[in-house]
CSV table of C-alpha atoms in Angstrom, one decimal:
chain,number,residue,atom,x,y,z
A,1,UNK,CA,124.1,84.7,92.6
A,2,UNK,CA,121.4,86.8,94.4
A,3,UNK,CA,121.8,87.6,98.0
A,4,UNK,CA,119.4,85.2,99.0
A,5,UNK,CA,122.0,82.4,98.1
A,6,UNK,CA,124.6,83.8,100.2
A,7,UNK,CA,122.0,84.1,103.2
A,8,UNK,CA,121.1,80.8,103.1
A,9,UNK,CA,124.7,80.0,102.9
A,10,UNK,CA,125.6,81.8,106.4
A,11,UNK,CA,122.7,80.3,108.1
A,12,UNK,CA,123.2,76.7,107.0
A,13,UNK,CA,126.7,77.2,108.8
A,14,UNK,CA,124.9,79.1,112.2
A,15,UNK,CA,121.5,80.1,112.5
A,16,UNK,CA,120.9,84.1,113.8
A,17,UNK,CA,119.0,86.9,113.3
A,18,UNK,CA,119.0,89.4,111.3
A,19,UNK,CA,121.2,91.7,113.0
A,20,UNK,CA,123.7,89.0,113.6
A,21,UNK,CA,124.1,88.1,109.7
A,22,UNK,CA,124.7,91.4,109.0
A,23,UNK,CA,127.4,91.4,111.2
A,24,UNK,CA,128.6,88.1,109.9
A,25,UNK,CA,128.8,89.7,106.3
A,26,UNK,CA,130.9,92.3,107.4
A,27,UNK,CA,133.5,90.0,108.9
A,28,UNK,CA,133.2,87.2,106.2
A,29,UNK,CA,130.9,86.5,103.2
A,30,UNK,CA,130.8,90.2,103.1
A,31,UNK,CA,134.5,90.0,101.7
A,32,UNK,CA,133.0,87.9,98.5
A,33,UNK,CA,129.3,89.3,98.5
A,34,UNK,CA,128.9,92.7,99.2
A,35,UNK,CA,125.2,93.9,101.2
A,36,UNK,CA,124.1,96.6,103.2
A,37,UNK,CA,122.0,96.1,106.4
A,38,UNK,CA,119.3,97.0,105.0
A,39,UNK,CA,119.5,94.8,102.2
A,40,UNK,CA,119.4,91.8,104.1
A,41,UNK,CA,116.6,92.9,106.5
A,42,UNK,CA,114.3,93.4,103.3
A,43,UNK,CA,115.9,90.0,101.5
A,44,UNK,CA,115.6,88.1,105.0
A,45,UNK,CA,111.5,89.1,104.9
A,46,UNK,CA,111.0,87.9,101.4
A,47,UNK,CA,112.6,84.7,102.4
A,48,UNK,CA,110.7,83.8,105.1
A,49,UNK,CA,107.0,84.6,102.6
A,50,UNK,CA,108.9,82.1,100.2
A,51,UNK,CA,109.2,79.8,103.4
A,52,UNK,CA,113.2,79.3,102.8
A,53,UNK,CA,113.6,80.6,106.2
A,54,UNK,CA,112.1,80.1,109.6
A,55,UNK,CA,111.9,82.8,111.7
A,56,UNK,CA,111.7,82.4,115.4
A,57,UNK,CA,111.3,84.6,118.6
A,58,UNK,CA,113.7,84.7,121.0
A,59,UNK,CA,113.2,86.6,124.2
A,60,UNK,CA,116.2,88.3,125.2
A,61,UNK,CA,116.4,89.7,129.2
A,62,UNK,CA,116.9,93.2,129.2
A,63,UNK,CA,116.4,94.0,125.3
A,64,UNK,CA,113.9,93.7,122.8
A,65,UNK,CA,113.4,89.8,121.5
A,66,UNK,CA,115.3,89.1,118.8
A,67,UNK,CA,113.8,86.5,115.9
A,68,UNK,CA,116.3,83.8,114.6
A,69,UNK,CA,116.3,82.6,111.4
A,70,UNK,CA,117.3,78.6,109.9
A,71,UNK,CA,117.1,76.9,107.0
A,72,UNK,CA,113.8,75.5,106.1
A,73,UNK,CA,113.1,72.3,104.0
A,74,UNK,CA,112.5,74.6,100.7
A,75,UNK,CA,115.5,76.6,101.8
A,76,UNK,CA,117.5,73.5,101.5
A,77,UNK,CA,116.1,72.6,98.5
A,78,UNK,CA,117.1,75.7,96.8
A,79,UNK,CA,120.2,76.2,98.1
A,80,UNK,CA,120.8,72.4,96.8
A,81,UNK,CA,119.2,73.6,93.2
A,82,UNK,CA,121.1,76.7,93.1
A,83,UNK,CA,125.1,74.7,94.1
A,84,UNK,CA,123.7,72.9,90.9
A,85,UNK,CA,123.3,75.0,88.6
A,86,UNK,CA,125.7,76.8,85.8
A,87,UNK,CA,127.8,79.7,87.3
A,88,UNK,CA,128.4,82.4,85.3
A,89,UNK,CA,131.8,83.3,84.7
A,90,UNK,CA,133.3,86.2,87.4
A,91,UNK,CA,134.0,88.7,84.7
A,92,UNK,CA,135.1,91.4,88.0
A,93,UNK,CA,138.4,92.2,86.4
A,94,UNK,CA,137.1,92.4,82.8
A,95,UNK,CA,134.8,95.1,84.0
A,96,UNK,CA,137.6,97.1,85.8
A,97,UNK,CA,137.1,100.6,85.2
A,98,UNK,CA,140.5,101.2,86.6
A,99,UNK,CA,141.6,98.3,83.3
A,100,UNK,CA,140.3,100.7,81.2
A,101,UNK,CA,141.9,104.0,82.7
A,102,UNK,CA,145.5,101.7,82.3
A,103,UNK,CA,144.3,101.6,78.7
A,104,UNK,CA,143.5,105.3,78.4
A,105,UNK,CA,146.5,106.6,79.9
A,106,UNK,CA,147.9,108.0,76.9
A,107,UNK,CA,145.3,110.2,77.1
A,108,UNK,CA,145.0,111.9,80.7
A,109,UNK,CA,147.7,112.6,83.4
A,110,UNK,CA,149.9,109.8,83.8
A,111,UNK,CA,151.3,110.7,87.2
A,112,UNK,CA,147.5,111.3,88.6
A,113,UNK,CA,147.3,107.8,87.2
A,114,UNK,CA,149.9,106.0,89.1
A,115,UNK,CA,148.9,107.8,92.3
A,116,UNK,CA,145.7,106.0,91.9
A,117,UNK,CA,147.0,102.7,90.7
A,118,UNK,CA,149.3,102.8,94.0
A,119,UNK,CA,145.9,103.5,96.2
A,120,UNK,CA,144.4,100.4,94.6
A,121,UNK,CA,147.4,98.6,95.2
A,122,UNK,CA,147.3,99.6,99.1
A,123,UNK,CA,144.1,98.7,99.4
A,124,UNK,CA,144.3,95.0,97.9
A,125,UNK,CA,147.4,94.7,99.7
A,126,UNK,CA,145.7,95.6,103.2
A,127,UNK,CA,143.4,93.2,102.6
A,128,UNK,CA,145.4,90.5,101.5
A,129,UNK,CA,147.2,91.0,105.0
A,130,UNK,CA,143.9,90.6,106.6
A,131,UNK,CA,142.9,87.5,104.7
A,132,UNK,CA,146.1,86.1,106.2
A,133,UNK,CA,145.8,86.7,109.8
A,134,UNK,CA,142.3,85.0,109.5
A,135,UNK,CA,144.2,81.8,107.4
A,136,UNK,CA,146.7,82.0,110.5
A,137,UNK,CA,144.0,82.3,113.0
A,138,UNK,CA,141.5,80.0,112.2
A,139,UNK,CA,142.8,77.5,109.9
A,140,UNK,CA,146.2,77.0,111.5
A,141,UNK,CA,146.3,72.9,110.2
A,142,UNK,CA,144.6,73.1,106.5
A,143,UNK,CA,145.6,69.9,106.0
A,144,UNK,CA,143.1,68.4,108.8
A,145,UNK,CA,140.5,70.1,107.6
A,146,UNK,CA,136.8,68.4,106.4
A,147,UNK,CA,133.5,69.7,105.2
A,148,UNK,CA,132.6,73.3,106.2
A,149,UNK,CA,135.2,74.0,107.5
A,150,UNK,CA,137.3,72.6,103.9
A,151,UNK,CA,135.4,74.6,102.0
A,152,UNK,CA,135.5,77.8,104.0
A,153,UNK,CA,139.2,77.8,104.0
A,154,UNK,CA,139.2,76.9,100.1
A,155,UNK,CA,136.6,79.8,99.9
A,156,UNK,CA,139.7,82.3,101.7
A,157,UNK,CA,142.5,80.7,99.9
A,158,UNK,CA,140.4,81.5,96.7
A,159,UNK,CA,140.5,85.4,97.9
A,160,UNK,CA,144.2,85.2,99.0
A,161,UNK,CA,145.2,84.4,95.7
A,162,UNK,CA,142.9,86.8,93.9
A,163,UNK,CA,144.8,89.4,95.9
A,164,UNK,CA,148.2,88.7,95.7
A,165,UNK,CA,148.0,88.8,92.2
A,166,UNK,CA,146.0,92.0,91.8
A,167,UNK,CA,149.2,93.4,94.4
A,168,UNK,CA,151.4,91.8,91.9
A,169,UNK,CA,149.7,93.2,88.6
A,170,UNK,CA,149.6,96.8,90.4
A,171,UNK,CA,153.4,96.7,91.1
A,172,UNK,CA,153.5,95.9,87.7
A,173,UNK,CA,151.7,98.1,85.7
A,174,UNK,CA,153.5,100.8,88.1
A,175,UNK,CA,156.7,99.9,87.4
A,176,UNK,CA,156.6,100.0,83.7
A,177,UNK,CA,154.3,103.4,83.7
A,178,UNK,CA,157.3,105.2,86.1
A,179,UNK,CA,160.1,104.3,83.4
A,180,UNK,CA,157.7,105.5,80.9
A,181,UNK,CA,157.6,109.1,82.9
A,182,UNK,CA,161.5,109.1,83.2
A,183,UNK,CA,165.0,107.4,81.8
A,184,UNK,CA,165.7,106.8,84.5
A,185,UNK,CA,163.3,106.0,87.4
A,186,UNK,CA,165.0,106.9,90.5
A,187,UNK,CA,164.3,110.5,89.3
A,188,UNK,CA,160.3,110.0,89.1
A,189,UNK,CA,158.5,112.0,91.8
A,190,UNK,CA,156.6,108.5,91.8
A,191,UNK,CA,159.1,105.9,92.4
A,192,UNK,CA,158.1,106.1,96.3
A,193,UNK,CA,155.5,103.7,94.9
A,194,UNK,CA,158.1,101.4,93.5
A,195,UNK,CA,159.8,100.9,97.0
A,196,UNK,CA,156.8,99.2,98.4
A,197,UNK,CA,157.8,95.4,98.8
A,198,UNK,CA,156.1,92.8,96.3
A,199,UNK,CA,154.1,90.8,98.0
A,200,UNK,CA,153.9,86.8,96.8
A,201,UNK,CA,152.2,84.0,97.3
A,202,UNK,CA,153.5,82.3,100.6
């Protein structure tokens, strides 16, 4: 997927201008499809050459005007191409580089290792908690919901579920490289990361 894909995306759901989308990817697609600013200033002016985006000025009182972007015809016609087309397959995890240090451990310092491990683990897990309050907040009746709306939830329960196994998998690999470092765990300087709770799939 190129970033232009995921623009055309956000705007088919709300139109707004650059500065706006940016800040939408940092509260939402941004979780899925990560861009800088700057990136989607530069991808938004290409766009709007290819004509997939319209850009209009709005005057704003008090501040510079602002230009707002939609979906153009071609836009549409793209984004319609591009839903059609194969996907490749999400080889993320295949890629891990933090797979392959697991697979190396052998060979480097195994408590260094599970430090890390447990870091990666926080971090899923914090976000997993955040994907949460936003299933709480805004989809509080999944089973009412039709088109964007559908799809956006379906889009987060995708991500909820990619996290609370990668939670789960860290918890795992962490349990089994601690009794490897002692007979008898409770003895580890790093069972602290053993007492954190599992977190499953509500």
């Amino acid at each position: 997927m190129a970033l232009e894909h995921a623009l055309l995306v956000s705007l088919t759901e709300r139109a707004g201008s650059g500065y706006e989308l940016a800040r939408r990817f940092d509260k939402s697609i941004g979780f899925f499809w990560n861009a800088t600013h700057q990136q989607i200033y530069r991808v938004l002016k290409r766009m709007e050459e290819r004509g997939w985006v319209v850009g209009e000025t709005v005057p704003q009182e008090g501040r510079p005007d602002k230009k707002v972007y939609t979906v153009g015809p071609s836009g549409h016609a793209e984004l319609s191409r591009w839903i059609s087309a194969p996907t490749e397959d999400d080889a993320a995890f295949q890629r891990s580089e933090l797979g392959i240090k697991i697979r190396a451990a052998a060979h480097g310092d195994l408590p260094a290792l599970c430090t890390e491990i447990a870091r990666h683990r926080d971090n899923h897990a914090g976000r997993l908690e955040l994907y949460r309050q936003i299933e709480k907040r805004d989809f509080p009746a999944p089973a009412q919901l039709s088109g964007p709306a559908l799809h956006q939830y379906l889009v987060l329960r995708g991500g909820i579920r990619v996290e609370t196994g990668f939670v789960e998998w860290c918890d795992e690999v962490l349990e089994a490289l601690v009794h490897s470092l002692s007979p008898d765990p409770r003895n580890s300087p790093n069972s602290a990361v053993l007492q954190q709770d599992s977190v499953s799939e509500r």
